[in-house]
Amino acid sequence: MNNDPTICAIATAQGGAIGIIRVSGNEAIEITEKIFSPAGKTDRQLHDRAPYSIAFGRITDGKGETVDEVLVSVFRAPHSYTGEDSTEISCHGSAYILQRVMTLLIENGCAAAGPGEFTQRAFLNGKMDLSQAEAVADLISSTNKATHDMALSQLKGHFSNELSDLREHLLKLTSLLELELDFSDHEELEFADRTELYTLANDIHQRLVSLIHSFEIGNALKNGIPVAIVGNTNVGKSTLLNLLLHEEKAIVSDVHGTTRDFIEDSTIINGIQFRFVDTAGIRDTDDVVESIGIERTYQKLQEAKIVLWLIDRQPTTAEIDDIKEHVDGKRLIVVRNKIDKSGETTSADESVKTPSAATGLASDWLSDSLAGTGYKTVDISAKYGTNIPQLEQLIVEAADIPQISESDIVITSARHYSALLRADECLQRVIDSMNIGLSGDLLAEDLRMVIDHLADITGEERITTEETLQKIFREFCIGK
């Protein structure tokens, strides 16, 4: 029997009309019953109630005084979130009431739960694997549909099922190779067909590579796609940042060099989270502090996936060369600001230009200079908010994020990414070893390491000799 203490915790955020306290453990129902009185005299006590039932009644203290009228939901092991007997007490959302109920539960034998302890118990009791447990935190912190769908997919076990399928194939290969070792005195015996083995190893390699490549998208969606706003001093970078964030985040001033360090914040556009960075204006300066800020501008340029180059005049050759040097491999959007001062007007359709069609700002000279960067241009007025929706649409297009559905498997965890890389490295050694004809014992060892790295993701026990033997005797007839 599980001897872990029964735990309790407030499971809802403060300030709501309803507050829920969750209780889990061997004595969850018994302890809750000590402070709960059913509303009707003939109503059954909690220990007599069926699982998934709800009881209405009162929470009372040791003196019989009512603390609150509540609903108590009853769950019985193993059919609960944690796999243990559990109750959930739905109270009014008063902070006083919730703390009073918590105090009564602790006085009657509960322990206050630590961070994540309910999900930890669910993992330890086999209700979910480690990757699914991590998905719970991702689901709670999801800020848009894409991150919600990715977390829900992982929580439902789509990633775990993929890994389980890979493990099953790898275990089959390992079993065949180790079977050969058991009959090593018969060198002519070869249980693992090398052609089939090579084909299967390459197939698994491709599946691992697909998962590894998905991390770039998953990480961007989870943490926000980095967008750097760069340009000379006083071109309107801080004003643009405030517009994109829909709040006064950065100080706006006509004084050159106001922003001396980067300012960073996130917002959601079309369901995708972007992390915008307003950087120090690029110019020659003797100011030591401003120079440090400009150095950090170039650092943020390196980290960004999308660069908004904000200009309010025809850039010089040196400025174009400088920006081109720092946007290799990134999506560049040339943003012409202050069109309200130029006397020009543009319709929504005319505001977004391709390099060949851009006039005034993007002459043939600019197009030739930035050739190969794949840049787009847009005319805006940050002061009046002109054409900001068109700029936002360009930013979304530059992100190049595919539509994510709940059934898609997308890696979002750096821990999972690292484990997949290690697994694929070992599998590549298997493929290379077969190419040069190395012995089966070396192949089997590398295959074991692949399985172990995948097991690190789900929290499964690493492969054992007993598991290998069971696989051998379950699928092969030996001695016939």
PDB file of C-alpha atoms in Angstrom, residues 32-146:
ATOM      1  CA  THR A  32     -12.562  15.193   3.851  1.00  0.00           C
ATOM      2  CA  GLU A  33     -15.433  13.388   5.561  1.00  0.00           C
ATOM      3  CA  LYS A  34     -14.206  14.629   8.967  1.00  0.00           C
ATOM      4  CA  ILE A  35     -14.922  18.245   8.045  1.00  0.00           C
ATOM      5  CA  PHE A  36     -17.883  17.718   5.690  1.00  0.00           C
ATOM      6  CA  SER A  37     -21.541  17.263   6.640  1.00  0.00           C
ATOM      7  CA  PRO A  38     -24.063  16.274   3.932  1.00  0.00           C
ATOM      8  CA  ALA A  39     -26.990  18.683   3.591  1.00  0.00           C
ATOM      9  CA  GLY A  40     -29.700  16.082   4.133  1.00  0.00           C
ATOM     10  CA  LYS A  41     -29.914  13.945   7.238  1.00  0.00           C
ATOM     11  CA  THR A  42     -30.476  10.845   5.129  1.00  0.00           C
ATOM     12  CA  ASP A  43     -27.729  11.644   2.609  1.00  0.00           C
ATOM     13  CA  ARG A  44     -24.938   9.108   2.386  1.00  0.00           C
ATOM     14  CA  GLN A  45     -21.507   9.851   3.795  1.00  0.00           C
ATOM     15  CA  LEU A  46     -18.630  10.304   1.341  1.00  0.00           C
ATOM     16  CA  HIS A  47     -17.205   6.805   1.926  1.00  0.00           C
ATOM     17  CA  ASP A  48     -20.551   5.306   0.818  1.00  0.00           C
ATOM     18  CA  ARG A  49     -20.785   7.344  -2.356  1.00  0.00           C
ATOM     19  CA  ALA A  50     -20.022   6.069  -5.830  1.00  0.00           C
ATOM     20  CA  PRO A  51     -16.986   7.429  -7.686  1.00  0.00           C
ATOM     21  CA  TYR A  52     -17.565  10.490  -9.898  1.00  0.00           C
ATOM     22  CA  SER A  53     -20.442  11.582  -7.658  1.00  0.00           C
ATOM     23  CA  ILE A  54     -20.931  15.034  -6.138  1.00  0.00           C
ATOM     24  CA  ALA A  55     -22.250  15.736  -2.652  1.00  0.00           C
ATOM     25  CA  PHE A  56     -23.714  19.018  -1.408  1.00  0.00           C
ATOM     26  CA  GLY A  57     -23.205  20.012   2.201  1.00  0.00           C
ATOM     27  CA  ARG A  58     -21.285  22.150   4.682  1.00  0.00           C
ATOM     28  CA  ILE A  59     -17.686  22.411   5.840  1.00  0.00           C
ATOM     29  CA  THR A  60     -17.678  22.766   9.608  1.00  0.00           C
ATOM     30  CA  ASP A  61     -14.898  23.374  12.128  1.00  0.00           C
ATOM     31  CA  GLY A  62     -14.296  21.472  15.355  1.00  0.00           C
ATOM     32  CA  LYS A  63     -16.935  23.519  17.150  1.00  0.00           C
ATOM     33  CA  GLY A  64     -19.613  22.685  14.604  1.00  0.00           C
ATOM     34  CA  GLU A  65     -19.633  26.175  13.106  1.00  0.00           C
ATOM     35  CA  THR A  66     -20.209  26.396   9.363  1.00  0.00           C
ATOM     36  CA  VAL A  67     -17.290  27.644   7.287  1.00  0.00           C
ATOM     37  CA  ASP A  68     -19.011  27.395   3.898  1.00  0.00           C
ATOM     38  CA  GLU A  69     -21.567  25.523   1.845  1.00  0.00           C
ATOM     39  CA  VAL A  70     -19.696  23.398  -0.679  1.00  0.00           C
ATOM     40  CA  LEU A  71     -19.829  20.691  -3.311  1.00  0.00           C
ATOM     41  CA  VAL A  72     -17.503  17.693  -2.852  1.00  0.00           C
ATOM     42  CA  SER A  73     -16.560  15.523  -5.840  1.00  0.00           C
ATOM     43  CA  VAL A  74     -15.419  11.969  -5.067  1.00  0.00           C
ATOM     44  CA  PHE A  75     -12.877   9.994  -7.126  1.00  0.00           C
ATOM     45  CA  ARG A  76     -11.620   6.517  -6.304  1.00  0.00           C
ATOM     46  CA  ALA A  77      -8.299   4.919  -7.185  1.00  0.00           C
ATOM     47  CA  PRO A  78      -7.114   4.239  -9.786  1.00  0.00           C
ATOM     48  CA  HIS A  79      -9.649   6.325 -11.738  1.00  0.00           C
ATOM     49  CA  SER A  80      -8.519   9.804 -10.713  1.00  0.00           C
ATOM     50  CA  TYR A  81      -5.993  12.335 -11.935  1.00  0.00           C
ATOM     51  CA  THR A  82      -3.342  11.087  -9.507  1.00  0.00           C
ATOM     52  CA  GLY A  83      -4.402   7.433  -9.543  1.00  0.00           C
ATOM     53  CA  GLU A  84      -5.220   7.736  -5.819  1.00  0.00           C
ATOM     54  CA  ASP A  85      -8.439   8.277  -3.869  1.00  0.00           C
ATOM     55  CA  SER A  86      -9.221  11.960  -4.306  1.00  0.00           C
ATOM     56  CA  THR A  87     -11.753  14.632  -3.491  1.00  0.00           C
ATOM     57  CA  GLU A  88     -12.286  18.119  -4.817  1.00  0.00           C
ATOM     58  CA  ILE A  89     -13.999  20.661  -2.585  1.00  0.00           C
ATOM     59  CA  SER A  90     -15.710  23.512  -4.469  1.00  0.00           C
ATOM     60  CA  CYS A  91     -16.076  26.510  -2.143  1.00  0.00           C
ATOM     61  CA  HIS A  92     -16.855  30.158  -2.574  1.00  0.00           C
ATOM     62  CA  GLY A  93     -13.729  31.957  -3.799  1.00  0.00           C
ATOM     63  CA  SER A  94     -13.033  33.952  -0.627  1.00  0.00           C
ATOM     64  CA  ALA A  95      -9.356  33.764   0.332  1.00  0.00           C
ATOM     65  CA  TYR A  96     -10.425  33.444   3.984  1.00  0.00           C
ATOM     66  CA  ILE A  97     -12.740  30.491   3.258  1.00  0.00           C
ATOM     67  CA  LEU A  98     -10.130  28.655   1.190  1.00  0.00           C
ATOM     68  CA  GLN A  99      -7.422  29.090   3.810  1.00  0.00           C
ATOM     69  CA  ARG A 100      -9.823  28.049   6.573  1.00  0.00           C
ATOM     70  CA  VAL A 101     -10.718  24.827   4.731  1.00  0.00           C
ATOM     71  CA  MET A 102      -7.016  24.160   4.057  1.00  0.00           C
ATOM     72  CA  THR A 103      -6.261  24.624   7.761  1.00  0.00           C
ATOM     73  CA  LEU A 104      -9.010  22.177   8.744  1.00  0.00           C
ATOM     74  CA  LEU A 105      -7.732  19.553   6.294  1.00  0.00           C
ATOM     75  CA  ILE A 106      -4.173  19.886   7.607  1.00  0.00           C
ATOM     76  CA  GLU A 107      -5.387  19.705  11.221  1.00  0.00           C
ATOM     77  CA  ASN A 108      -7.135  16.438  10.355  1.00  0.00           C
ATOM     78  CA  GLY A 109      -4.118  14.742   8.778  1.00  0.00           C
ATOM     79  CA  CYS A 110      -3.384  16.244   5.353  1.00  0.00           C
ATOM     80  CA  ALA A 111      -0.043  17.662   4.279  1.00  0.00           C
ATOM     81  CA  ALA A 112       0.188  20.766   2.110  1.00  0.00           C
ATOM     82  CA  ALA A 113       1.150  19.714  -1.424  1.00  0.00           C
ATOM     83  CA  GLY A 114       4.379  20.952  -2.947  1.00  0.00           C
ATOM     84  CA  PRO A 115       4.616  22.488  -6.459  1.00  0.00           C
ATOM     85  CA  GLY A 116       3.617  19.920  -9.073  1.00  0.00           C
ATOM     86  CA  GLU A 117       3.085  17.166  -6.520  1.00  0.00           C
ATOM     87  CA  PHE A 118      -0.314  16.075  -7.863  1.00  0.00           C
ATOM     88  CA  THR A 119       1.113  15.618 -11.363  1.00  0.00           C
ATOM     89  CA  GLN A 120       4.198  13.940  -9.903  1.00  0.00           C
ATOM     90  CA  ARG A 121       1.965  11.388  -8.206  1.00  0.00           C
ATOM     91  CA  ALA A 122       0.071  10.880 -11.477  1.00  0.00           C
ATOM     92  CA  PHE A 123       3.412  10.055 -13.137  1.00  0.00           C
ATOM     93  CA  LEU A 124       4.578   7.764 -10.330  1.00  0.00           C
ATOM     94  CA  ASN A 125       1.233   5.946 -10.351  1.00  0.00           C
ATOM     95  CA  GLY A 126       1.407   5.311 -14.083  1.00  0.00           C
ATOM     96  CA  LYS A 127      -1.369   7.713 -15.085  1.00  0.00           C
ATOM     97  CA  MET A 128       0.965   9.464 -17.519  1.00  0.00           C
ATOM     98  CA  ASP A 129       4.580   9.304 -18.607  1.00  0.00           C
ATOM     99  CA  LEU A 130       7.139  12.038 -18.031  1.00  0.00           C
ATOM    100  CA  SER A 131       6.574  13.802 -21.353  1.00  0.00           C
ATOM    101  CA  GLN A 132       2.836  13.951 -20.663  1.00  0.00           C
ATOM    102  CA  ALA A 133       3.494  15.309 -17.170  1.00  0.00           C
ATOM    103  CA  GLU A 134       5.591  18.084 -18.688  1.00  0.00           C
ATOM    104  CA  ALA A 135       2.749  18.815 -21.113  1.00  0.00           C
ATOM    105  CA  VAL A 136       0.488  19.673 -18.169  1.00  0.00           C
ATOM    106  CA  ALA A 137       2.664  22.690 -17.340  1.00  0.00           C
ATOM    107  CA  ASP A 138       2.791  23.665 -21.017  1.00  0.00           C
ATOM    108  CA  LEU A 139      -0.997  23.451 -21.281  1.00  0.00           C
ATOM    109  CA  ILE A 140      -1.474  25.679 -18.238  1.00  0.00           C
ATOM    110  CA  SER A 141       0.962  28.277 -19.601  1.00  0.00           C
ATOM    111  CA  SER A 142      -0.279  28.158 -23.221  1.00  0.00           C
ATOM    112  CA  THR A 143      -1.004  31.633 -24.548  1.00  0.00           C
ATOM    113  CA  ASN A 144      -2.429  30.917 -27.998  1.00  0.00           C
ATOM    114  CA  LYS A 145      -4.076  28.185 -30.066  1.00  0.00           C
ATOM    115  CA  ALA A 146      -0.795  26.807 -31.428  1.00  0.00           C
TER     116      ALA A 146
END
